Short mmCIF file of C-alpha atoms and ligand atoms in Angstrom, two decimals:
data_model
loop_
_atom_site.label_atom_id
_atom_site.label_comp_id
_atom_site.label_asym_id
_atom_site.label_seq_id
_atom_site.Cartn_x
_atom_site.Cartn_y
_atom_site.Cartn_z
CA MET A 1 0.17 -0.18 -0.17
CA ASP A 2 1.26 3.15 -0.92
CA GLU A 3 1.16 5.57 2.60
CA LEU A 4 1.51 8.82 0.55
CA ASP A 5 -1.60 8.48 -1.30
CA GLY A 6 -4.31 10.41 0.13
CA ASN A 7 -6.97 8.39 -1.85
CA THR A 8 -6.00 5.04 -0.53
CA LEU A 9 -9.02 3.69 1.43
CA LEU A 10 -7.60 2.80 4.90
CA ASN A 11 -10.39 0.49 7.22
CA ARG A 12 -7.87 -1.52 9.50
CA ALA A 13 -5.97 -0.66 12.27
CA ASN A 14 -2.20 -1.99 10.69
CA ASP A 15 -3.40 0.75 7.83
CA PHE A 16 -2.73 3.35 10.36
CA LYS A 17 0.94 4.50 10.75
CA GLY A 18 2.65 7.19 12.97
CA SER A 19 0.47 10.38 13.05
CA MET A 20 -2.27 8.53 11.63
CA LYS A 21 -2.81 6.43 14.42
CA LYS A 22 -4.68 8.89 16.75
CA TYR A 23 -7.45 9.01 13.55
CA TRP A 24 -8.01 5.18 13.91
CA ALA A 25 -8.15 5.76 17.65
CA GLN A 26 -10.98 8.46 17.63
CA ARG A 27 -13.06 6.25 14.64
CA TYR A 28 -16.34 6.25 16.84
CA ASP A 29 -15.90 10.04 17.42
CA ILE A 30 -15.89 10.50 13.86
CA PHE A 31 -18.69 8.00 12.86
CA ALA A 32 -20.68 6.69 15.55
CA LYS A 33 -21.88 3.89 12.83
CA TYR A 34 -18.41 3.50 11.99
CA ASP A 35 -18.67 -0.61 11.86
CA ASN A 36 -21.74 -0.58 9.46
CA GLY A 37 -19.15 0.29 6.61
CA VAL A 38 -18.10 3.87 6.42
CA LEU A 39 -15.85 4.45 3.81
CA LEU A 40 -12.54 7.03 4.35
CA THR A 41 -9.75 7.48 2.25
CA ARG A 42 -6.13 8.63 3.92
CA GLU A 43 -6.85 12.27 3.40
CA LEU A 44 -10.19 11.95 4.64
CA TRP A 45 -9.43 10.24 7.54
CA TYR A 46 -7.77 13.79 8.80
CA SER A 47 -10.09 15.99 7.38
CA VAL A 48 -13.94 14.88 8.20
CA THR A 49 -15.40 16.58 10.78
CA PRO A 50 -16.37 14.76 14.32
CA GLU A 51 -19.63 13.47 14.35
CA SER A 52 -20.90 15.78 17.55
CA LEU A 53 -19.42 18.83 15.74
CA SER A 54 -21.34 17.94 12.60
CA LYS A 55 -24.42 17.87 14.71
CA PHE A 56 -23.63 20.77 16.46
CA THR A 57 -22.91 23.05 13.20
CA ALA A 58 -26.35 21.24 11.50
CA LYS A 59 -28.17 22.81 14.30
CA VAL A 60 -26.62 25.73 14.12
CA LEU A 61 -27.73 26.23 10.70
CA ASN A 62 -30.93 25.16 11.58
CA GLU A 63 -31.49 27.87 14.20
CA ALA A 64 -30.21 30.29 11.83
CA PHE A 65 -32.78 29.28 8.83
CA LYS A 66 -35.79 28.09 11.43
CA ASP A 67 -38.14 31.01 10.32
CA LYS A 68 -37.54 30.75 6.49
CA GLU A 69 -40.50 30.09 4.18
CA GLY A 70 -39.83 27.72 1.91
CA PRO A 71 -37.30 24.79 1.14
CA VAL A 72 -34.35 25.07 3.45
CA ARG A 73 -31.08 25.15 0.51
CA VAL A 74 -27.59 24.39 1.92
CA MET A 75 -24.28 23.82 0.33
CA ASP A 76 -21.03 21.94 1.63
CA ALA A 77 -18.89 23.17 -0.88
CA PHE A 78 -15.77 21.12 0.18
CA CYS A 79 -17.89 17.90 1.48
CA GLY A 80 -14.83 15.20 1.57
CA GLY A 81 -16.33 12.38 3.63
CA GLY A 82 -20.09 13.33 4.21
CA GLY A 83 -19.72 13.74 8.14
CA ASN A 84 -21.48 17.48 7.85
CA ILE A 85 -23.65 15.95 5.15
CA ILE A 86 -24.94 13.55 6.65
CA GLN A 87 -26.15 16.16 9.55
CA PHE A 88 -27.58 18.43 7.61
CA LEU A 89 -29.88 16.57 5.75
CA ALA A 90 -31.57 15.74 9.41
CA TYR A 91 -32.66 19.52 8.91
CA SER A 92 -32.26 20.84 5.53
CA ASP A 93 -34.81 20.51 2.23
CA VAL A 94 -32.14 20.11 -0.30
CA VAL A 95 -28.44 19.66 0.13
CA TYR A 96 -25.68 20.01 -2.05
CA ALA A 97 -22.52 18.19 -1.76
CA VAL A 98 -19.71 19.49 -3.75
CA ASP A 99 -16.03 18.21 -3.76
CA ILE A 100 -13.24 18.14 -6.42
CA ASN A 101 -12.33 14.30 -5.87
CA LYS A 102 -15.31 11.98 -6.98
CA ILE A 103 -13.84 9.34 -4.57
CA HIS A 104 -14.72 11.51 -1.61
CA LEU A 105 -18.08 12.16 -3.34
CA HIS A 106 -18.47 8.14 -3.80
CA CYS A 107 -17.56 8.04 0.38
CA THR A 108 -19.85 10.39 1.02
CA TYR A 109 -22.89 8.57 -0.82
CA ASN A 110 -21.75 5.52 0.53
CA ASN A 111 -21.68 6.76 4.16
CA ALA A 112 -24.94 9.11 4.00
CA SER A 113 -26.32 5.80 3.48
CA LEU A 114 -25.67 3.92 6.37
CA TYR A 115 -27.60 6.99 8.12
CA ILE A 116 -30.14 7.67 5.84
CA ASP A 117 -32.70 5.90 3.54
CA ARG A 118 -31.27 5.99 -0.07
CA GLU A 119 -34.93 7.07 -1.15
CA LYS A 120 -34.77 10.16 1.29
CA LEU A 121 -31.32 10.56 -0.26
CA SER A 122 -32.65 10.69 -3.71
CA GLU A 123 -35.10 13.21 -2.63
CA LYS A 124 -32.56 15.45 -0.93
CA LEU A 125 -29.11 15.15 -1.97
CA VAL A 126 -27.34 16.36 -5.03
CA LEU A 127 -23.81 15.06 -5.46
CA MET A 128 -21.68 17.82 -7.66
CA PRO A 129 -17.91 17.27 -8.66
CA LEU A 130 -16.17 20.62 -8.85
CA ASP A 131 -13.05 22.14 -8.95
CA TRP A 132 -13.95 25.88 -7.34
CA THR A 133 -10.34 26.98 -9.33
CA ALA A 134 -12.54 26.88 -12.35
CA VAL A 135 -14.04 30.32 -11.73
CA ASP A 136 -11.04 31.65 -12.90
CA TYR A 137 -10.99 29.77 -16.01
CA THR A 138 -10.28 31.90 -18.98
CA GLY A 139 -10.98 29.21 -22.17
CA GLU A 140 -7.30 28.67 -22.79
CA GLU A 141 -6.42 25.85 -19.86
CA GLU A 142 -5.52 22.49 -21.30
CA ASP A 143 -8.41 20.06 -19.99
CA THR A 144 -7.21 16.60 -20.92
CA GLY A 145 -10.54 15.10 -19.38
CA GLU A 146 -8.36 11.85 -18.62
CA ASP A 147 -8.41 11.98 -15.22
CA ASP A 148 -11.12 10.52 -13.71
CA THR A 149 -10.81 10.93 -9.88
CA TYR A 150 -11.03 14.68 -10.04
CA ALA A 151 -13.42 17.25 -11.60
CA THR A 152 -12.62 17.83 -14.89
CA VAL A 153 -13.10 21.61 -16.10
CA GLN A 154 -15.85 20.41 -18.32
CA ASP A 155 -17.34 19.22 -14.79
CA SER A 156 -16.85 22.41 -13.06
CA ILE A 157 -18.09 24.88 -15.44
CA LEU A 158 -21.20 22.61 -16.02
CA ALA A 159 -21.35 22.88 -11.97
CA LEU A 160 -21.64 26.01 -11.88
CA GLU A 161 -23.66 26.96 -14.01
CA LYS A 162 -25.97 25.08 -12.53
CA LEU A 163 -25.15 26.57 -9.15
CA GLU A 164 -25.69 30.05 -10.88
CA THR A 165 -29.63 29.22 -10.95
CA GLY A 166 -30.54 29.89 -7.58
CA LYS A 167 -29.07 31.17 -4.25
CA PHE A 168 -28.49 28.88 -1.46
CA ASP A 169 -29.70 30.04 2.54
CA CYS A 170 -26.42 28.77 3.43
CA ILE A 171 -23.01 27.33 1.98
CA PHE A 172 -20.91 25.72 4.81
CA GLY A 173 -17.17 24.22 3.97
CA SER A 174 -14.25 22.61 5.77
CA PRO A 175 -11.79 23.50 2.82
CA PRO A 176 -8.35 21.78 2.94
CA TRP A 177 -5.56 23.39 5.46
CA GLY A 178 -2.84 21.21 4.18
CA GLY A 179 -2.62 18.01 6.10
CA PRO A 180 -1.90 17.45 9.90
CA ASP A 181 0.88 19.47 9.89
CA TYR A 182 -0.96 22.86 9.88
CA ILE A 183 -0.62 22.57 13.96
CA GLN A 184 3.21 23.08 13.34
CA GLN A 185 2.48 26.78 12.83
CA LYS A 186 1.71 28.86 16.17
CA LEU A 187 -0.54 30.98 14.05
CA PHE A 188 -2.34 29.31 11.24
CA ASP A 189 -2.11 31.85 8.07
CA LEU A 190 -5.68 32.11 6.63
CA ASP A 191 -3.91 33.08 3.48
CA ASN A 192 -2.86 29.04 3.08
CA LEU A 193 -6.09 27.39 2.96
CA LEU A 194 -6.82 25.91 -0.07
CA PRO A 195 -7.37 26.12 -2.95
CA PHE A 196 -7.98 30.03 -2.27
CA THR A 197 -6.73 32.34 0.45
CA LEU A 198 -9.94 32.94 2.57
CA GLU A 199 -10.32 36.06 1.04
CA LYS A 200 -10.69 35.00 -2.13
CA LEU A 201 -12.93 31.94 -0.89
CA LEU A 202 -15.61 33.80 0.75
CA ARG A 203 -15.67 36.49 -2.10
CA VAL A 204 -16.16 32.92 -4.64
CA LEU A 205 -18.85 31.96 -2.24
CA LEU A 206 -20.70 35.14 -1.88
CA HIS A 207 -21.71 35.00 -5.23
CA PHE A 208 -24.00 31.70 -4.83
CA THR A 209 -25.10 33.08 -1.01
CA ASP A 210 -25.20 35.58 1.63
CA GLU A 211 -24.58 33.17 4.79
CA ILE A 212 -21.35 31.28 5.07
CA ALA A 213 -19.88 28.82 7.68
CA LEU A 214 -16.48 27.74 7.53
CA PHE A 215 -14.98 25.18 9.79
CA LEU A 216 -11.19 26.41 10.24
CA PRO A 217 -8.51 25.12 11.94
CA LYS A 218 -8.18 25.81 15.83
CA ASN A 219 -4.83 28.02 15.98
CA SER A 220 -6.38 30.58 13.31
CA ASP A 221 -5.03 33.74 13.12
CA LEU A 222 -7.90 35.55 14.82
CA GLU A 223 -6.21 39.20 13.94
CA GLN A 224 -6.10 38.20 10.28
CA LEU A 225 -10.22 36.88 10.51
CA LYS A 226 -11.14 39.90 11.83
CA THR A 227 -9.01 41.96 9.02
CA ILE A 228 -10.17 39.88 6.53
CA THR A 229 -13.76 40.13 7.68
CA GLU A 230 -13.50 43.95 7.31
CA THR A 231 -11.92 43.95 4.05
CA VAL A 232 -15.02 41.30 2.63
CA PHE A 233 -18.13 42.57 4.33
CA GLY A 234 -17.26 45.94 5.51
CA THR A 235 -15.97 48.06 8.80
CA GLY A 236 -18.54 46.97 11.58
CA SER A 237 -19.74 43.53 10.04
CA VAL A 238 -19.94 40.53 12.31
CA VAL A 239 -18.14 37.28 12.56
CA ARG A 240 -19.03 34.30 14.68
CA VAL A 241 -16.89 31.97 16.13
CA PHE A 242 -17.48 29.01 17.77
CA LYS A 243 -14.88 27.25 19.40
CA MET A 244 -15.30 23.31 18.93
CA SER A 245 -14.21 20.41 21.12
CA SER A 246 -14.76 16.55 20.81
CA GLN A 247 -13.97 14.57 24.09
CA GLY A 248 -12.52 18.10 25.82
CA ARG A 249 -10.15 18.31 23.33
CA ALA A 250 -10.32 21.60 20.77
CA LYS A 251 -11.03 20.40 17.35
CA GLY A 252 -11.41 24.16 15.25
CA LEU A 253 -13.52 26.51 14.90
CA LEU A 254 -16.88 26.96 13.12
CA VAL A 255 -16.67 30.63 11.61
CA CYS A 256 -19.92 32.48 11.03
CA TRP A 257 -20.90 35.06 8.90
CA GLY A 258 -24.34 37.08 7.58
CA ASN A 259 -27.36 37.77 9.29
CA SER A 260 -28.98 35.04 10.19
CA PHE A 261 -25.97 33.50 11.89
CA ALA A 262 -25.70 36.78 14.30
CA ASN A 263 -29.07 36.58 15.29
CA VAL A 264 -28.47 33.16 16.46
CA VAL A 265 -29.05 32.21 20.37
CA LEU A 266 -26.78 29.54 21.84
CA ASN A 267 -29.20 28.65 24.54
CA ASP A 268 -32.05 27.96 21.80
CA ILE A 269 -29.52 24.98 20.93
CA SER A 270 -30.04 21.71 22.44
CA LEU A 271 -26.49 19.99 22.96
P1 MGP B 1 -6.12 17.24 14.12
O1 MGP B 1 -5.83 18.56 15.17
O2 MGP B 1 -5.21 16.98 13.41
O3 MGP B 1 -6.12 15.79 15.30
O4 MGP B 1 -7.63 17.17 13.45
P2 MGP B 1 -6.88 16.16 16.69
O5 MGP B 1 -7.41 14.50 16.95
O6 MGP B 1 -7.59 16.65 17.00
O7 MGP B 1 -5.23 16.32 17.43
P3 MGP B 1 -4.84 16.48 18.94
O8 MGP B 1 -3.87 15.26 19.08
O9 MGP B 1 -4.71 17.72 19.16
O10 MGP B 1 -6.04 15.93 19.43
C1 MGP B 1 -8.66 17.84 14.40
C2 MGP B 1 -9.95 18.09 13.22
O11 MGP B 1 -9.92 18.90 12.47
C3 MGP B 1 -9.88 16.51 12.09
O12 MGP B 1 -10.90 15.79 13.05
C4 MGP B 1 -10.88 17.18 11.33
O13 MGP B 1 -12.18 17.88 11.76
C5 MGP B 1 -9.92 18.83 11.15
N1 MGP B 1 -8.95 18.65 10.52
C6 MGP B 1 -7.59 18.41 10.58
N2 MGP B 1 -6.95 18.37 9.00
C7 MGP B 1 -5.67 18.25 9.36
C8 MGP B 1 -7.85 18.95 8.56
C9 MGP B 1 -7.61 19.49 7.29
O14 MGP B 1 -6.63 19.63 6.58
N3 MGP B 1 -8.94 19.78 6.35
C10 MGP B 1 -9.54 20.47 7.15
N4 MGP B 1 -10.78 20.62 6.11
N5 MGP B 1 -10.14 19.64 8.31
C11 MGP B 1 -9.30 19.54 8.89
#
């Protein structure tokens, strides 16, 4: 097995070496139904959101949009292994699962089907291969279309056209942080998120929604977050930051922009 290939599926204790071992030890915190047939690649093991955190996030979204008339449409812009998608499906009417990696979309569908019946999934869940960098497509890039793992330029242009047809109530995302070494930085530089800096990511997502929630590193530079918020949303704008822990250990920050989030009362959310 190629230990360095992020797309290798890992599902036995012996597959986990070195710094990966802790993720195997946390498997039931990541997915309570792990033993029912959860599929995760090496990259997904370290980037999927633990179940209790995904539940909390879905409840925050539910609280933010509970008074909305008509169907609630949410997107996970980097759905990965589907941890957040599973919880969004509990509260939202239409859930878009977007990822550049088609193996991730397969894992999302598989993992969601362990929690939700397939009929409901076919009604509510839309899987969409999309490379967000295609927003900068000029028409000159070469698209060989030979790699069937990643969204091609064609896939992405098509996806972006579909997304243009209606705004989302909220876009959530847990974008790549560059792997487990993110913690080596004292303060995580939000320009190092992938595939864009935080500022660019917000500007891209704002094209499709007014309300954004991102799961960001626990060591994120909060001064930088404040500056980027003011640059993108204007002076005096509000960003809400929830410090997220699981089993008493800090895991990351849920960072929310938009009026609906500003009004969420934490006491109204059952934990
Ligand atoms: P961690 O900090 O790598 O592990 O990831 P842990 O168990 O908190 O380490 P500890 O020894 O400090 O306790 C914590 C959580 O952050 C993971 O469960 C993921 O939800 C998220 N996460 C970690 N990484 C490296 C990434 C990443 O690259 N991208 C995304 N989106 N999430 C990540």
